[in-house]
GROMACS .gro file of C-alpha atoms in nm:
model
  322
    1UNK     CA    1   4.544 -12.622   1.518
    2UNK     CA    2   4.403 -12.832   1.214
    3UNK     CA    3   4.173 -12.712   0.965
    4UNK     CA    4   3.899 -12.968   1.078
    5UNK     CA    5   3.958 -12.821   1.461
    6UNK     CA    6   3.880 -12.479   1.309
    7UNK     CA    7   3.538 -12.579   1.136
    8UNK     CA    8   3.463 -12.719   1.495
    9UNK     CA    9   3.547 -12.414   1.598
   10UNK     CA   10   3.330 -12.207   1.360
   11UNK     CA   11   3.017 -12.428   1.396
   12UNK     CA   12   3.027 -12.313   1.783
   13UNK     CA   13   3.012 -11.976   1.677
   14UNK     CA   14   2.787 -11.949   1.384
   15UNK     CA   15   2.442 -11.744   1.467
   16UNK     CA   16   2.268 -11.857   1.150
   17UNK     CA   17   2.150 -12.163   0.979
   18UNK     CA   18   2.097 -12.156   0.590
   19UNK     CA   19   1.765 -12.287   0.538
   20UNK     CA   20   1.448 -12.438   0.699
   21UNK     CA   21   1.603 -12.759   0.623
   22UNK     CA   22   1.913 -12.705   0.862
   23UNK     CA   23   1.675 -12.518   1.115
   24UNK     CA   24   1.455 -12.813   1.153
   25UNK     CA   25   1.749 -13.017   1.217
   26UNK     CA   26   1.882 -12.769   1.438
   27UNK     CA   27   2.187 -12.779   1.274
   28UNK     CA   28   2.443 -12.495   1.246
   29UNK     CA   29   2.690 -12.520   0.962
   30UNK     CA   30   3.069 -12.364   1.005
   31UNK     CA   31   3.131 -12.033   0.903
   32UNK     CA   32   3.320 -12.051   0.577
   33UNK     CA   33   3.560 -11.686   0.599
   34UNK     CA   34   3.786 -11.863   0.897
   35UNK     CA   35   3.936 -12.116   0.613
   36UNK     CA   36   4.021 -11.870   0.408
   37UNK     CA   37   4.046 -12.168   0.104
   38UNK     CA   38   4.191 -11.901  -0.160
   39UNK     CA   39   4.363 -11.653   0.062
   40UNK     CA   40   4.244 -11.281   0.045
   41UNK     CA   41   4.150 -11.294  -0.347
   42UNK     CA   42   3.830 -11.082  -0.437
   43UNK     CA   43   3.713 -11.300  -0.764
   44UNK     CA   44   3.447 -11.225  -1.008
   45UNK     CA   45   3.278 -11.543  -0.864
   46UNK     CA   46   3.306 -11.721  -0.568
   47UNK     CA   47   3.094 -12.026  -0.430
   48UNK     CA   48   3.133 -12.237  -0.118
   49UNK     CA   49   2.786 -12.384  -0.155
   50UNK     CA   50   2.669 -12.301   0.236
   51UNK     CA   51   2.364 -12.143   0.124
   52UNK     CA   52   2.275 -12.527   0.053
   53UNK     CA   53   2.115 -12.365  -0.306
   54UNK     CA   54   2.229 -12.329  -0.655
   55UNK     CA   55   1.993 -12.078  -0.713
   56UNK     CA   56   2.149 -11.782  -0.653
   57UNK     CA   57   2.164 -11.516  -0.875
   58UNK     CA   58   2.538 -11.340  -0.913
   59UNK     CA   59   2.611 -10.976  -0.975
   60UNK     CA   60   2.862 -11.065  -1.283
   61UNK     CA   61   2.541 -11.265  -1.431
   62UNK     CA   62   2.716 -11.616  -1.383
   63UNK     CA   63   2.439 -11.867  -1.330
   64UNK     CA   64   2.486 -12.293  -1.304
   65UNK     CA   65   2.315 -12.466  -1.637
   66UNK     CA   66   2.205 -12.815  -1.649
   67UNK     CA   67   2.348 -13.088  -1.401
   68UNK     CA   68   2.316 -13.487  -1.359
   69UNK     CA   69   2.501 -13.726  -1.063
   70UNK     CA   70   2.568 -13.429  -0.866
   71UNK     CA   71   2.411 -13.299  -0.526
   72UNK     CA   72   2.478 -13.066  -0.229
   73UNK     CA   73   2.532 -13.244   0.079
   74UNK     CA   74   2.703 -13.166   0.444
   75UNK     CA   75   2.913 -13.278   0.714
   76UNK     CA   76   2.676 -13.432   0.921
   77UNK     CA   77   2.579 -13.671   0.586
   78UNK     CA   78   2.244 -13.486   0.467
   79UNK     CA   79   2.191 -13.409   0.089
   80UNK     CA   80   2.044 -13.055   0.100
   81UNK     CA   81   1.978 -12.943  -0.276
   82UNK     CA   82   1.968 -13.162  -0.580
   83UNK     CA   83   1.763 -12.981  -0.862
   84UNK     CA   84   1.558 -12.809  -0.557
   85UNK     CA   85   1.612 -12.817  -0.183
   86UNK     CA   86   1.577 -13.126   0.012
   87UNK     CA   87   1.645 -13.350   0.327
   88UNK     CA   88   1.784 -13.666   0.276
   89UNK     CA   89   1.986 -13.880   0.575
   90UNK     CA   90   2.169 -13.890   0.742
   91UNK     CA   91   2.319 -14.154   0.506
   92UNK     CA   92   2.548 -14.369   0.698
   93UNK     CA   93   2.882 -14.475   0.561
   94UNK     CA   94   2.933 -14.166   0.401
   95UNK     CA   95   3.267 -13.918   0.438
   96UNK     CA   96   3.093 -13.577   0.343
   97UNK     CA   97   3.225 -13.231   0.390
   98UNK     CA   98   3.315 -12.893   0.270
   99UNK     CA   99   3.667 -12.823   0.230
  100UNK     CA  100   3.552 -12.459   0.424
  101UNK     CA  101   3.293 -12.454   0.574
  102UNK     CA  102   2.995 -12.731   0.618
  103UNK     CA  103   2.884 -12.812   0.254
  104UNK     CA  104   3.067 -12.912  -0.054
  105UNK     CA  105   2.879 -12.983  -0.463
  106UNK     CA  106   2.911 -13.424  -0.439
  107UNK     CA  107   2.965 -13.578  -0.805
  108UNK     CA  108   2.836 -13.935  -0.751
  109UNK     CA  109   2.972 -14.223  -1.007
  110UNK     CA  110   2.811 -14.546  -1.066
  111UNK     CA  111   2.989 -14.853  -1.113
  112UNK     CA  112   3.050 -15.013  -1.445
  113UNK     CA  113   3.091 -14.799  -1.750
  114UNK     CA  114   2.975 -14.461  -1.901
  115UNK     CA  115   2.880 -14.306  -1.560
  116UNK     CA  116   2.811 -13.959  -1.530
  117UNK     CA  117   2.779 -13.686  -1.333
  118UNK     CA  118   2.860 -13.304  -1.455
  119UNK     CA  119   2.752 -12.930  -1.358
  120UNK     CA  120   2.749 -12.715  -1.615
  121UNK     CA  121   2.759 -12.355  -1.565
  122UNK     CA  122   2.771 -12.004  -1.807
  123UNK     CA  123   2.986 -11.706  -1.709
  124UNK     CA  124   2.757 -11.413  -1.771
  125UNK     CA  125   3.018 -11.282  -2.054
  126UNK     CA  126   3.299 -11.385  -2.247
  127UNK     CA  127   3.661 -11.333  -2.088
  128UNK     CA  128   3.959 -11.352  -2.319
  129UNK     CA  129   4.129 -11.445  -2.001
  130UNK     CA  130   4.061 -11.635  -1.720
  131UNK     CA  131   4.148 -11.815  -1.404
  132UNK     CA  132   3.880 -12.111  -1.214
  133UNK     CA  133   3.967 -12.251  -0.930
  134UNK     CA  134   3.857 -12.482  -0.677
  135UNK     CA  135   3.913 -12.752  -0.416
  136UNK     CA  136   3.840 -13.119  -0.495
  137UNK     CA  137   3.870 -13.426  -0.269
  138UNK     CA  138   3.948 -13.721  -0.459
  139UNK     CA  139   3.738 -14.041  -0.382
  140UNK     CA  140   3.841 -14.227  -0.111
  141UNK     CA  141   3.811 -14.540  -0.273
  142UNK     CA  142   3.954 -14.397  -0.597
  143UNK     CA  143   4.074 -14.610  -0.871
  144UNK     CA  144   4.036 -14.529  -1.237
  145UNK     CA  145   3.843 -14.766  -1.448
  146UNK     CA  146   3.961 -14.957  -1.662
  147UNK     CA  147   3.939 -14.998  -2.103
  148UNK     CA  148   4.092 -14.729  -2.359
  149UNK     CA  149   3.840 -14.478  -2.267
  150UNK     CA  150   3.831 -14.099  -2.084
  151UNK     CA  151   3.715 -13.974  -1.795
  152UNK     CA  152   3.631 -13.627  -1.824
  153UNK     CA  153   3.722 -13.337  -1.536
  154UNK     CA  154   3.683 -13.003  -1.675
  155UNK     CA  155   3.557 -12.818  -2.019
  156UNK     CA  156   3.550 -12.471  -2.144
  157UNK     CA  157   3.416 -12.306  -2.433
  158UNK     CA  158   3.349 -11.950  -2.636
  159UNK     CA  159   3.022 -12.062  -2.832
  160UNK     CA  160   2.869 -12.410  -2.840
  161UNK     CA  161   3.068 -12.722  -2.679
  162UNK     CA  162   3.258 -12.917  -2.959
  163UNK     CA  163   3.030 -12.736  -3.224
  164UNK     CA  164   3.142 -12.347  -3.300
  165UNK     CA  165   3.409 -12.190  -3.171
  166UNK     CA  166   3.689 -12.290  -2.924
  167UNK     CA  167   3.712 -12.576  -2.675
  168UNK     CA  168   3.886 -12.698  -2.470
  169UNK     CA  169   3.866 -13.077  -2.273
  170UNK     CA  170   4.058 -13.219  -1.932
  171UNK     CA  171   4.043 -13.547  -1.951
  172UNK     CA  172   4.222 -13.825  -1.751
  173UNK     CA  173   4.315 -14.170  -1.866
  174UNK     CA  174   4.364 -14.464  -1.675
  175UNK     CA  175   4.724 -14.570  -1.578
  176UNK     CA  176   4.751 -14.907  -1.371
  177UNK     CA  177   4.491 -14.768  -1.199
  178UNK     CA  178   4.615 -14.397  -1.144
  179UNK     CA  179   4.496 -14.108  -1.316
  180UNK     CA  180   4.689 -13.958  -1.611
  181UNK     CA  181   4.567 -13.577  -1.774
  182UNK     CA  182   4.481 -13.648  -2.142
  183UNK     CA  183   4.382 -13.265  -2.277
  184UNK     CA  184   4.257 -13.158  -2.616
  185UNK     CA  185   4.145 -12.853  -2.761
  186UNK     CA  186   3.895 -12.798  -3.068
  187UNK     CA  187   4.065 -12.443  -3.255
  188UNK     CA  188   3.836 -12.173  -3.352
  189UNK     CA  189   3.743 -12.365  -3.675
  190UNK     CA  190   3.664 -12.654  -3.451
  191UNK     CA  191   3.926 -12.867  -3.594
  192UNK     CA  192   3.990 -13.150  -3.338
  193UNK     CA  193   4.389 -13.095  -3.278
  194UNK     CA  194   4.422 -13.461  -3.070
  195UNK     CA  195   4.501 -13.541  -2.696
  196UNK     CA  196   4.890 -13.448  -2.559
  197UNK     CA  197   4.936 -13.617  -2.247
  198UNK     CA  198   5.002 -13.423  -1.926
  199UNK     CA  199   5.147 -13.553  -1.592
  200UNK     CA  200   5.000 -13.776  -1.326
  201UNK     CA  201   4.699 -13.650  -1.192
  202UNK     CA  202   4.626 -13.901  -0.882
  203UNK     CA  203   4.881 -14.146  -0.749
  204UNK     CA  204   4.613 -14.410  -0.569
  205UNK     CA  205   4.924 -14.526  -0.340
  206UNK     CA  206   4.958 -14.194  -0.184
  207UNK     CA  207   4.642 -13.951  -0.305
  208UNK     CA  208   4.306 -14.137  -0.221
  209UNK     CA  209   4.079 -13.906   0.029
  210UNK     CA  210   4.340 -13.623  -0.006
  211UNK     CA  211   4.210 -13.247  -0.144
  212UNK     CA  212   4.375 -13.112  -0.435
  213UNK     CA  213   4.398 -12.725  -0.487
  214UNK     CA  214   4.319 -12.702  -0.904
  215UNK     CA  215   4.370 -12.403  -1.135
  216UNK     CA  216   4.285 -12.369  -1.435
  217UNK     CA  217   4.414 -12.064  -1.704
  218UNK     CA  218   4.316 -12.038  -2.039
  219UNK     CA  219   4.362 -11.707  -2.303
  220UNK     CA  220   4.248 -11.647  -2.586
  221UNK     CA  221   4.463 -11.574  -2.906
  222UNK     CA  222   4.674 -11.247  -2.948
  223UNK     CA  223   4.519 -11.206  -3.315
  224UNK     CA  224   4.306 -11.394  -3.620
  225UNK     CA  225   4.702 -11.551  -3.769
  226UNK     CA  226   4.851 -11.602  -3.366
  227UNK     CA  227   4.836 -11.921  -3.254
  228UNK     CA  228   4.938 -11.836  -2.891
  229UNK     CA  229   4.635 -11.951  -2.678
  230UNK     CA  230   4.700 -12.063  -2.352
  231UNK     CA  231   4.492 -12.414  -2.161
  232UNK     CA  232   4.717 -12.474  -1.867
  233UNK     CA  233   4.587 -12.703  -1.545
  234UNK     CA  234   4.745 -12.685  -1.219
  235UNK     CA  235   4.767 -12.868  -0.926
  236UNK     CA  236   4.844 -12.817  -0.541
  237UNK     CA  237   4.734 -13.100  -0.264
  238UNK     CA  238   4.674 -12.929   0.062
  239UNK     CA  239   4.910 -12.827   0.274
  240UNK     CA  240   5.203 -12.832   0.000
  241UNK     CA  241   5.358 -12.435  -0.083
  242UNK     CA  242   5.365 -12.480  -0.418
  243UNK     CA  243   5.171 -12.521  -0.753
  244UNK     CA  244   5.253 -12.868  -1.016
  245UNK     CA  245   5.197 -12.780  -1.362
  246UNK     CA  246   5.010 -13.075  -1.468
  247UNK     CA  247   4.973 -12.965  -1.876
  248UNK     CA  248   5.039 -12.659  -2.036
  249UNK     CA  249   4.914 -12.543  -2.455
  250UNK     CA  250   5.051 -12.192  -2.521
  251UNK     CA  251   4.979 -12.233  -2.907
  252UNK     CA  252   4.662 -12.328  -2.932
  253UNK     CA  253   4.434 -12.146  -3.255
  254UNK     CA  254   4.167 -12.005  -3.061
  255UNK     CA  255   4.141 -11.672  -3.162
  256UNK     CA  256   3.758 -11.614  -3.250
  257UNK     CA  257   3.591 -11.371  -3.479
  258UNK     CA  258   3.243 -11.455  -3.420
  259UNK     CA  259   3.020 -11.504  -3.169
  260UNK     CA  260   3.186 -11.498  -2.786
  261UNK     CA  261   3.467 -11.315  -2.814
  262UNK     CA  262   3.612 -11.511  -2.530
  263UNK     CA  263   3.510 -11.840  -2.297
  264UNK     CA  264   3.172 -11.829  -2.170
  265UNK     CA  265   3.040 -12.154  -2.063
  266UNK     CA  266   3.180 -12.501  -1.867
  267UNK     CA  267   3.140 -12.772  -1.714
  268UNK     CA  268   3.287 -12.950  -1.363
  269UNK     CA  269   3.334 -13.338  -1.413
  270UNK     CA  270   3.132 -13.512  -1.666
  271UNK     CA  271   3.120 -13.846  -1.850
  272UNK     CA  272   3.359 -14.165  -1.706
  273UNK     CA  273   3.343 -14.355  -2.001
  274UNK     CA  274   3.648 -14.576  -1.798
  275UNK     CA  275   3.462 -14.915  -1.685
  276UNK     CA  276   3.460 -14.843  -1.305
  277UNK     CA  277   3.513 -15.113  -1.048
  278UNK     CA  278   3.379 -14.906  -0.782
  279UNK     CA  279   3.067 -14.608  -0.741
  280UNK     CA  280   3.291 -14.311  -0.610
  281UNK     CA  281   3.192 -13.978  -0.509
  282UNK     CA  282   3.422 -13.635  -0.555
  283UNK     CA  283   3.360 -13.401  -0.355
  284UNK     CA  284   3.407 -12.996  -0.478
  285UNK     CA  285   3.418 -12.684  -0.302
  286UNK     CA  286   3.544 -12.332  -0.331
  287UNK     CA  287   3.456 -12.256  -0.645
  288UNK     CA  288   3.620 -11.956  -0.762
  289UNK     CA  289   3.630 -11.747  -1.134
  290UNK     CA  290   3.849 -11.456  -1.176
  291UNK     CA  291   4.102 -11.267  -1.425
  292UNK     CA  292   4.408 -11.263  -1.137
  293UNK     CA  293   4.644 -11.495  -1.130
  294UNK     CA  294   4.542 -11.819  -0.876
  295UNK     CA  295   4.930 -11.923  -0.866
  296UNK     CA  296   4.998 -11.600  -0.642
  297UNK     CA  297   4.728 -11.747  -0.396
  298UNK     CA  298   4.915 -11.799  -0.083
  299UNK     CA  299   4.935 -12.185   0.020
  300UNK     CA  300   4.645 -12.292   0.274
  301UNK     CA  301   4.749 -12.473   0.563
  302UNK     CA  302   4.471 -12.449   0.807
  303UNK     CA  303   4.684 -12.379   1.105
  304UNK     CA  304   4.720 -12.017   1.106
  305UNK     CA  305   4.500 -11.791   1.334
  306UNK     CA  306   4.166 -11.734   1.174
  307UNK     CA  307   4.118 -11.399   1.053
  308UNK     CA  308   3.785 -11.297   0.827
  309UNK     CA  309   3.849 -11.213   0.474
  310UNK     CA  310   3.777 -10.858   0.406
  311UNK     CA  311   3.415 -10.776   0.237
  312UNK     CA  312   3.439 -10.606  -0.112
  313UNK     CA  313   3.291 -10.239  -0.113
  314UNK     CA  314   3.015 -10.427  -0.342
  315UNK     CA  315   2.928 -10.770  -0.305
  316UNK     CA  316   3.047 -11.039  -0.528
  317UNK     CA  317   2.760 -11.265  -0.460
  318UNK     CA  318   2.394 -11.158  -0.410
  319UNK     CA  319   2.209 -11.405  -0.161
  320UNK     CA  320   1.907 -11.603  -0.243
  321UNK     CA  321   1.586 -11.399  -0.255
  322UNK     CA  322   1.301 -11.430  -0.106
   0.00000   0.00000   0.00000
């Protein structure tokens, strides 16, 4: 049975609606546990946006920052939260939906150049270590812009982006229209170290409309004269068993003495300084922060007998109040 059969499934069976908004549209959204998008993991943080919020406070003290370009919408082509909560559609046209489950975060990108559309978020402490995760559908009309310019796709950070402390920058470039990883990393001096190119990101022949499994490590140094920090991105299209290691840094100078000692803050997406021939609109969902390893996750198929994931003896997440 497909995934999508599954969600059809679920939405027949759910007993709640998440918000007045879906209520007055008498709209039930799938239950999100029969997907099981990153297998039985327990992570410090885990979001599948079907509370149709961002305001939700977490028990690790994670919260989501500042945001532009980027919404909440769901399967049946409603926007449900941008900044607050709302109603908007249906919009016709539209391919929305949530990997799991009924909603998914939507990064829209103008056309032309220097579009943008980012989430930041902080992590409620700094980890020396750590894994994010999460499931992306590329646009379906996906080409990368052209010009000798970025795109970016992920950040991380101890102290102050590109100012004090550690960073570290995904970036793609633009290759005959495909998608290329172009990382950096700024050391703990914030010396600028340069881009090393990583492998193909998104074949536009083959990868347009397809969701992409993506997991991102990074550790900080051993010690203050160690250069051994890792920024590794990996990559795993659904349905496919195993992970591609799109770029890999195991020496990078990021050991810090002051301030966060560890990463602490990030962003999803950001600027597309590539001149765009085309608006296009990612989709994100399964958003998941942890210290365990994300290349042990078993693969997700979506055919296997649904079985709930089992609830941690304390919550992860603490629901919306009020």
């Amino acid at each position: 049975m497909s995934k999508k059969l599954w969600h059809s499934l679920a939405a027949t069976l759910a007993l709640s609606s998440f918000g007045a908004f879906a209520a007055d549209q008498c709209y039930a959204p799938a239950e999100p546990v029969l997907a099981k998008p990153w297998g039985n993991l327990i992570p410090d943080v885990e979001e599948g946006f079907e509370s149709a919020t961002l305001d939700v406070p977490y028990t690790t003290g994670f919260s989501w920052g500042s945001a532009r370009g980027r919404s909440i919408v769901r399967d049946d082509q409603y926007r449900v939260w941008k900044g607050e909560s709302i109603l908007e559609g249906p919009e016709s046209g539209r391919e929305w939906e949530g990997f799991s489950g009924s909603h998914a975060m939507l990064f829209s990108f103008p056309a032309g150049q220097n579009g943008f559309a980012e989430q930041r978020f902080s992590l409620g402490k700094a980890y020396p270590e750590l894994w994010v995760g999460y499931w992306l559908r590329v646009p379906t009309n996906w080409t990368h812009g052209s010009g000798n310019t970025n795109n970016k796709f992920f950040a991380i950070w101890m102290d102050e982006y590109e100012r004090v402390g550690p960073t570290g920058v995904i970036q793609t470039r633009n290759r005959n229209g495909d998608s290329a990883i172009s990382p950096y990393v700024r050391t703990r001096d914030n010396d600028h170290l340069g881009e090393r190119m990583g492998n193909l990101l998104i074949d536009i022949s083959r990868d347009r409309g397809r969701w992409m499994q993506v997991a991102i490590h990074v550790k900080m140094a051993s010690g203050a004269s160690a250069a051994d920090g890792v920024f590794e991105l990996y990559r795993r299209w659904e349905g496919e068993q195993d992970f591609e290691k799109i770029f890999g840094y195991d020496d990078w100078d990021n050991y810090h003495v002051g301030g966060n000692r560890g990463f602490a803050h990030g962003y999803l997406m950001g600027w597309a300084n590539a001149t765009q021939p085309e608006a296009s609109e990612w989709l994100l969902d399964d958003f998941v922060v942890t210290t365990e390893n994300l290349l042990l996750v078993p693969s997700f198929t979506g055919d296997a007998a649904p079985q709930p994931r089992p609830a941690p003896a304390i919550p992860v997440i603490i629901g919306p109040q009020g």
